[in-house]
Coordinates of C-alpha atoms in Angstrom, one line a residue:
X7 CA -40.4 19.5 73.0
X8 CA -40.4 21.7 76.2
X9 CA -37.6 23.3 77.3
X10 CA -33.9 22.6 76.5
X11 CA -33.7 19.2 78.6
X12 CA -36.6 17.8 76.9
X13 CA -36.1 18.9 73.4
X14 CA -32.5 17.8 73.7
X15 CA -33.7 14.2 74.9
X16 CA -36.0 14.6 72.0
X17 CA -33.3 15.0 69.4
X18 CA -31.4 12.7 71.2
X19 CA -33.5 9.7 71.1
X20 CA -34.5 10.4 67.6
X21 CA -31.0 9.9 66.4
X22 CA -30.5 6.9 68.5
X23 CA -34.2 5.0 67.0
X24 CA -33.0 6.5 63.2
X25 CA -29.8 4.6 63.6
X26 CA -31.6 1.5 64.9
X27 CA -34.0 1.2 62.8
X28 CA -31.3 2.1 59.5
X29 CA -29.2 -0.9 60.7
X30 CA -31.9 -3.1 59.9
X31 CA -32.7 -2.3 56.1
X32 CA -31.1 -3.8 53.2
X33 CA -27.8 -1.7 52.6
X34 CA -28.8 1.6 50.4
X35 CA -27.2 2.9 47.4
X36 CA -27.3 6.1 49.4
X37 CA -28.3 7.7 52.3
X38 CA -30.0 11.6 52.6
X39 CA -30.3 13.0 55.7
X40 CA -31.5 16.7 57.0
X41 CA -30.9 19.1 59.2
X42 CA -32.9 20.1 61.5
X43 CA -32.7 19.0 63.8
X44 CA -28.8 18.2 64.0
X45 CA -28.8 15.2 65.4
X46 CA -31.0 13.4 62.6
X47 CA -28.6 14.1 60.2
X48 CA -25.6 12.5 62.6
X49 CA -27.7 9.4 62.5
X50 CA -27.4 9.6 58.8
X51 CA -23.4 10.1 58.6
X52 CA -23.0 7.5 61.1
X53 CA -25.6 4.8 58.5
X54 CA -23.6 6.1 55.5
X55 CA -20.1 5.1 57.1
X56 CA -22.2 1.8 58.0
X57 CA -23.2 1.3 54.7
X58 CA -19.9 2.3 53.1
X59 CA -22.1 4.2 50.8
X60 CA -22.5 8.1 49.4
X61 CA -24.1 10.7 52.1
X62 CA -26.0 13.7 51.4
X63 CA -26.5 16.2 53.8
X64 CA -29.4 18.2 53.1
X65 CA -29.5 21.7 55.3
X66 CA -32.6 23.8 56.0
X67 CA -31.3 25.6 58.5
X68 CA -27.6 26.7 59.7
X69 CA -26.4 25.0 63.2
X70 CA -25.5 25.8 66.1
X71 CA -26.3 29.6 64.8
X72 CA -29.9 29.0 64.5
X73 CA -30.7 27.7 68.2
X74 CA -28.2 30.7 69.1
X75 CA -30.0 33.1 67.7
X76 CA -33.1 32.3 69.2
X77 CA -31.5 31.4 72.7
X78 CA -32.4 28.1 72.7
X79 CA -28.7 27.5 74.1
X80 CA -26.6 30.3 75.8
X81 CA -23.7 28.4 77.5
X82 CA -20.5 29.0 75.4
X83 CA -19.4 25.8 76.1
X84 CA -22.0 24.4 74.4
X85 CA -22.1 26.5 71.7
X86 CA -18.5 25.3 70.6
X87 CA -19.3 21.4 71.0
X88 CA -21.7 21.9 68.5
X89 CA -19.9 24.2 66.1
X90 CA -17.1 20.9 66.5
X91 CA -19.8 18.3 65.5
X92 CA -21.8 20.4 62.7
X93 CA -17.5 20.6 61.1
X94 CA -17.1 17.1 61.8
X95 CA -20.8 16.4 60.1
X96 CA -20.0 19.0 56.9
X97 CA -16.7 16.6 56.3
X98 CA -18.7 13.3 56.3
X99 CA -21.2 14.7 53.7
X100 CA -20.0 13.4 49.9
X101 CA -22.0 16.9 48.9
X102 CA -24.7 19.3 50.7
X103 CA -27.9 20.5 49.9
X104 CA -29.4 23.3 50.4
X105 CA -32.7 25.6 50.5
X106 CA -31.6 29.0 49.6
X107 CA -28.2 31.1 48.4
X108 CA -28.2 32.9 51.8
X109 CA -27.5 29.2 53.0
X110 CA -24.3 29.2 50.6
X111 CA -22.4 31.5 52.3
X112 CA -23.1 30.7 55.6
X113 CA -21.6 27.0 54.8
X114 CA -18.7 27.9 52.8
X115 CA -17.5 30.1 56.1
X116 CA -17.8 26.3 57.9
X117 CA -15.2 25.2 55.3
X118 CA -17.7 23.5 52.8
X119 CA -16.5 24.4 49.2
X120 CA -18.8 26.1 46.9
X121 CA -18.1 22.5 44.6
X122 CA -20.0 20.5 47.3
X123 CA -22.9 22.6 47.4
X124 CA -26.1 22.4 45.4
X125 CA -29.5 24.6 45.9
X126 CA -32.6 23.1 45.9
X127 CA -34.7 25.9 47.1
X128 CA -38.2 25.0 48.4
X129 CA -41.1 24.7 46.6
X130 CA -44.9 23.8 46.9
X131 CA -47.3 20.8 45.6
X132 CA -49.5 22.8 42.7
X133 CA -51.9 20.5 42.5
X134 CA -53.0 20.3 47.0
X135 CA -52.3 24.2 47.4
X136 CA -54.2 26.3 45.0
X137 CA -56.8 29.2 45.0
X138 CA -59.8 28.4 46.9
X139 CA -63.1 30.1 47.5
X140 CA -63.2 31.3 51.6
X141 CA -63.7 27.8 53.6
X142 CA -66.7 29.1 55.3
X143 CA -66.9 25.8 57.5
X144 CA -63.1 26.0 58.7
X145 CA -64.1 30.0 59.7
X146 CA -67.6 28.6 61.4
X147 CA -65.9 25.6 63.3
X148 CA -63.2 28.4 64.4
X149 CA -65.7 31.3 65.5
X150 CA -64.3 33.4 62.8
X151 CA -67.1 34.6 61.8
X152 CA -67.0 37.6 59.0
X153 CA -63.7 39.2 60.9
X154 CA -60.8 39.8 58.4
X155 CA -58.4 37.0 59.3
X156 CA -54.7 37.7 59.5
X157 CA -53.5 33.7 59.8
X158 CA -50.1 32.7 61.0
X159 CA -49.6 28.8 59.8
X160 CA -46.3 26.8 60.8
X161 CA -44.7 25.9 64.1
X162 CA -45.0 28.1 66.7
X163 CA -41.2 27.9 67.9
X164 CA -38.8 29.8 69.2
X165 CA -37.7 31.6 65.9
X166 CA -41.1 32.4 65.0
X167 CA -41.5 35.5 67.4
X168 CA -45.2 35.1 67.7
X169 CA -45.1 37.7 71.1
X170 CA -45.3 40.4 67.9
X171 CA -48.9 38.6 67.4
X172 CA -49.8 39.4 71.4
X173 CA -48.7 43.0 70.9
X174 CA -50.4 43.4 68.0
X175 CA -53.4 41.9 69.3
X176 CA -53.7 44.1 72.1
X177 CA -53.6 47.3 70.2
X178 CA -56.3 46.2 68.1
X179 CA -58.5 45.6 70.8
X180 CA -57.5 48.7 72.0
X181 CA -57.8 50.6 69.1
X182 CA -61.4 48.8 68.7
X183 CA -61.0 47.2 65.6
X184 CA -63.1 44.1 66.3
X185 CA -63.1 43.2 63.2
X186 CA -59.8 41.9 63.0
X187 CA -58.5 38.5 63.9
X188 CA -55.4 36.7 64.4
X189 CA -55.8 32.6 63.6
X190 CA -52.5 31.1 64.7
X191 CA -52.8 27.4 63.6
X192 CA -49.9 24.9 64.6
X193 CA -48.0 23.7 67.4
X194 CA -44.6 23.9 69.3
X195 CA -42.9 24.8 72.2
X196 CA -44.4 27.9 72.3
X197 CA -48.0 27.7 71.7
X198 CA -48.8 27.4 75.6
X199 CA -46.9 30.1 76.6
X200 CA -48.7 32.3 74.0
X201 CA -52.6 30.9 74.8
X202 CA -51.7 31.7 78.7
X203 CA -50.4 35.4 77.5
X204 CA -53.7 35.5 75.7
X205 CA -56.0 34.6 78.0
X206 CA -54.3 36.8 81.1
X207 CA -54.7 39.9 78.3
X208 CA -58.5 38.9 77.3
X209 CA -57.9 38.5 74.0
X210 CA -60.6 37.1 71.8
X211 CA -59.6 38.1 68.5
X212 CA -56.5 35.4 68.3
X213 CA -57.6 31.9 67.7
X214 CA -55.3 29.1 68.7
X215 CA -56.6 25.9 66.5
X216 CA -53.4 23.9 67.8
X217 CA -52.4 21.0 65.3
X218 CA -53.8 20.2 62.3
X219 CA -54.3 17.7 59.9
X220 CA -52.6 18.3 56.7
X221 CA -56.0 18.4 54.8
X222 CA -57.2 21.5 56.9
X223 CA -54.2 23.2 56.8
X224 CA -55.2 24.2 53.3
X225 CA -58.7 24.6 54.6
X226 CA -56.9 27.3 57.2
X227 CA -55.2 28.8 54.2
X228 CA -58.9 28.8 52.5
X229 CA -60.3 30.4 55.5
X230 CA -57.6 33.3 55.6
X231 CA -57.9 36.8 54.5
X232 CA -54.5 37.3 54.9
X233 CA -51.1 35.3 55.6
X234 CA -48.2 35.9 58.6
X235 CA -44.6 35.2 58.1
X236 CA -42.6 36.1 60.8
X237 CA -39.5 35.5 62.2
X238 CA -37.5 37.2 64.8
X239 CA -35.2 40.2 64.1
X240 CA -31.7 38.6 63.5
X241 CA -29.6 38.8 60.8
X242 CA -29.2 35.0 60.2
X243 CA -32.8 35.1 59.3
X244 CA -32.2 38.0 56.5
X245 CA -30.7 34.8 54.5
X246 CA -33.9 32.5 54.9
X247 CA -37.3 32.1 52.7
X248 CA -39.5 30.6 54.9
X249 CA -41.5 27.5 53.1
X250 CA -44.7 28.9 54.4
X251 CA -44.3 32.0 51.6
X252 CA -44.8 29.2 48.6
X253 CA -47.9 28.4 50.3
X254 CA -49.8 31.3 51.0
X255 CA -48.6 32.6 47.0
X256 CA -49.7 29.5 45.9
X257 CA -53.2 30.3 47.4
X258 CA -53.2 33.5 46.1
X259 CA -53.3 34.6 49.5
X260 CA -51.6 38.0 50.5
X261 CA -48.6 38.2 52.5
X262 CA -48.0 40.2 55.3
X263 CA -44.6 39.3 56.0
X264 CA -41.9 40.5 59.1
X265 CA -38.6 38.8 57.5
X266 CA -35.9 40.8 56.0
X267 CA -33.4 40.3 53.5
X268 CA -33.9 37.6 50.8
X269 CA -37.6 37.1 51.6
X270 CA -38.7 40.3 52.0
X271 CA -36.4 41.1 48.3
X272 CA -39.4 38.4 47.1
X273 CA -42.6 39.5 48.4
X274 CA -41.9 43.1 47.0
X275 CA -41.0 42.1 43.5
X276 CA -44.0 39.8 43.5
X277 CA -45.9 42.5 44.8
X278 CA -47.3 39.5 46.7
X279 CA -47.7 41.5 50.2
X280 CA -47.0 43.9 53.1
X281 CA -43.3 43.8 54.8
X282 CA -42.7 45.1 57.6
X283 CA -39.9 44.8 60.0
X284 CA -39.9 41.8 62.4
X285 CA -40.9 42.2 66.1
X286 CA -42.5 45.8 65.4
X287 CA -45.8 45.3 66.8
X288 CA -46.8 48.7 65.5
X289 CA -45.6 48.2 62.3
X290 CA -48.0 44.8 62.1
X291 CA -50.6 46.5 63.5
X292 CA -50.8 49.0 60.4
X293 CA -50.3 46.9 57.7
X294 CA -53.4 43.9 58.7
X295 CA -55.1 47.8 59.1
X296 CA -54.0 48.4 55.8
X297 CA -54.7 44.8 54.5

């Protein structure tokens, strides 16, 4: 998941080993498939038509404007290929789901009619992600030590704009707050780039855990003083709530969040957090200061 090539051959071959594997089950009532990434939820279209049953297209995020936005593609050429298959794939679907409102309008200006839409917004599993005392043995194992702990939890893609955390990082240790860290805990393409900026800077006070099993994710959440949301500044990202909100709330675990729009609308009537605007590094600064 490195680079366009390989990420492409990585969507690529998924699609191709979904639709292999689907022709061997017993024909379904119905098939569900999601997007991201886009090429998942061709494999499902093509199993539906297979099938000669319903399909549901379930979208988290809007293609090819999200892996524009973040430059994950540049040629134009490109660009309009996939803007002809994500049309083509919004035809096939019997009726699309979605995670969020801001989600509606972006698919109703693809030509999918308010009629075939349904949101089903994210959510979070009550009884796995609740308040915690601090996981003092995720902090030890982590060299945490008694530092506040400003956690960013998720994928460290492209979208996520985790330079903000570097920046942020350095004027910290600048500013000699040492008793501030960052905890970035996850994977993606990337994580490398950011431990090799960290490392040329000297930064101690980020942690990179890499990935993690599912059961010490919540022990990271335990472990946190505060929670990062971030994404980078673009206004397809105004109409997103990232999943990773529902978690950190669910944890009682304050938000400091650089999204605008729709997410930052919920952390300030929940009075769950700190917004502030995304790739700022001052701005993020201040508020884990203020945290």
């Amino acid at each position: 998941n490195r680079g366009v090539v390989r990420r492409t051959l990585n969507y690529l071959s998924f699609m191709i080993s979904a639709w292999l594997a689907g022709r061997r089950l017993a024909r379904p009532d119905l098939v569900i498939a999601t997007s991201p990434q886009f090429f998942c939820a061709w494999a499902g279209a093509w199993l539906a038509r297979k099938y000669g049953t319903l399909f549901i297209l379930e979208i988290r995020d809007i293609w090819p404007e999200a892996i524009r936005t973040v430059g994950a593609v540049k040629g134009p050429g490109i660009i309009r290929f996939l803007e002809r298959l994500a049309k083509k794939l919004y035809e096939r679907a019997d009726h699309v789901v979605t995670v969020g409102e801001g989600h509606v309008e972006q698919l109703i200006k693809h030509g999918v009619s308010a009629e075939r839409i349904t949101v089903i917004p994210n959510g979070v599993d009550l009884k796995v992600f609740v308040p915690r005392e601090t996981d003092e043995a995720f902090r030890y194992r982590f060299r945490l030590d008694k530092s506040f702990v400003c956690a960013y939890i998720g994928t460290v893609g492209m979208a996520a704009g985790l330079d903000v955390v570097i920046g942020a990082a350095v004027q910290l240790k600048t500013a000699g707050r040492h008793d501030i860290r960052f905890l970035v805990v996850g994977d993606g393409a990337e994580l490398e780039t950011l431990q090799r900026t960290a490392a040329r800077a000297g930064l101690g006070n980020i942690i990179f855990t890499g990935r993690l099993d599912k059961i010490l994710v919540v022990s990271a959440f335990a472990a946190s003083d505060a929670c990062l949301v971030h994404l980078r500044k673009a206004d397809l990202f105004r109409h997103v709530i990232p999943s990773k909100i529902y978690e950190a709330a669910a944890m009682a675990r304050p938000i400091i969040l650089g999204v605008e729009g729709r997410a930052a609308e919920m952390i300030r009537k929940a009075e769950a957090g700190i917004c502030f605007e995304p790739e700022n590094v001052r701005q993020l600064t201040e508020s884990v200061i203020e945290m």
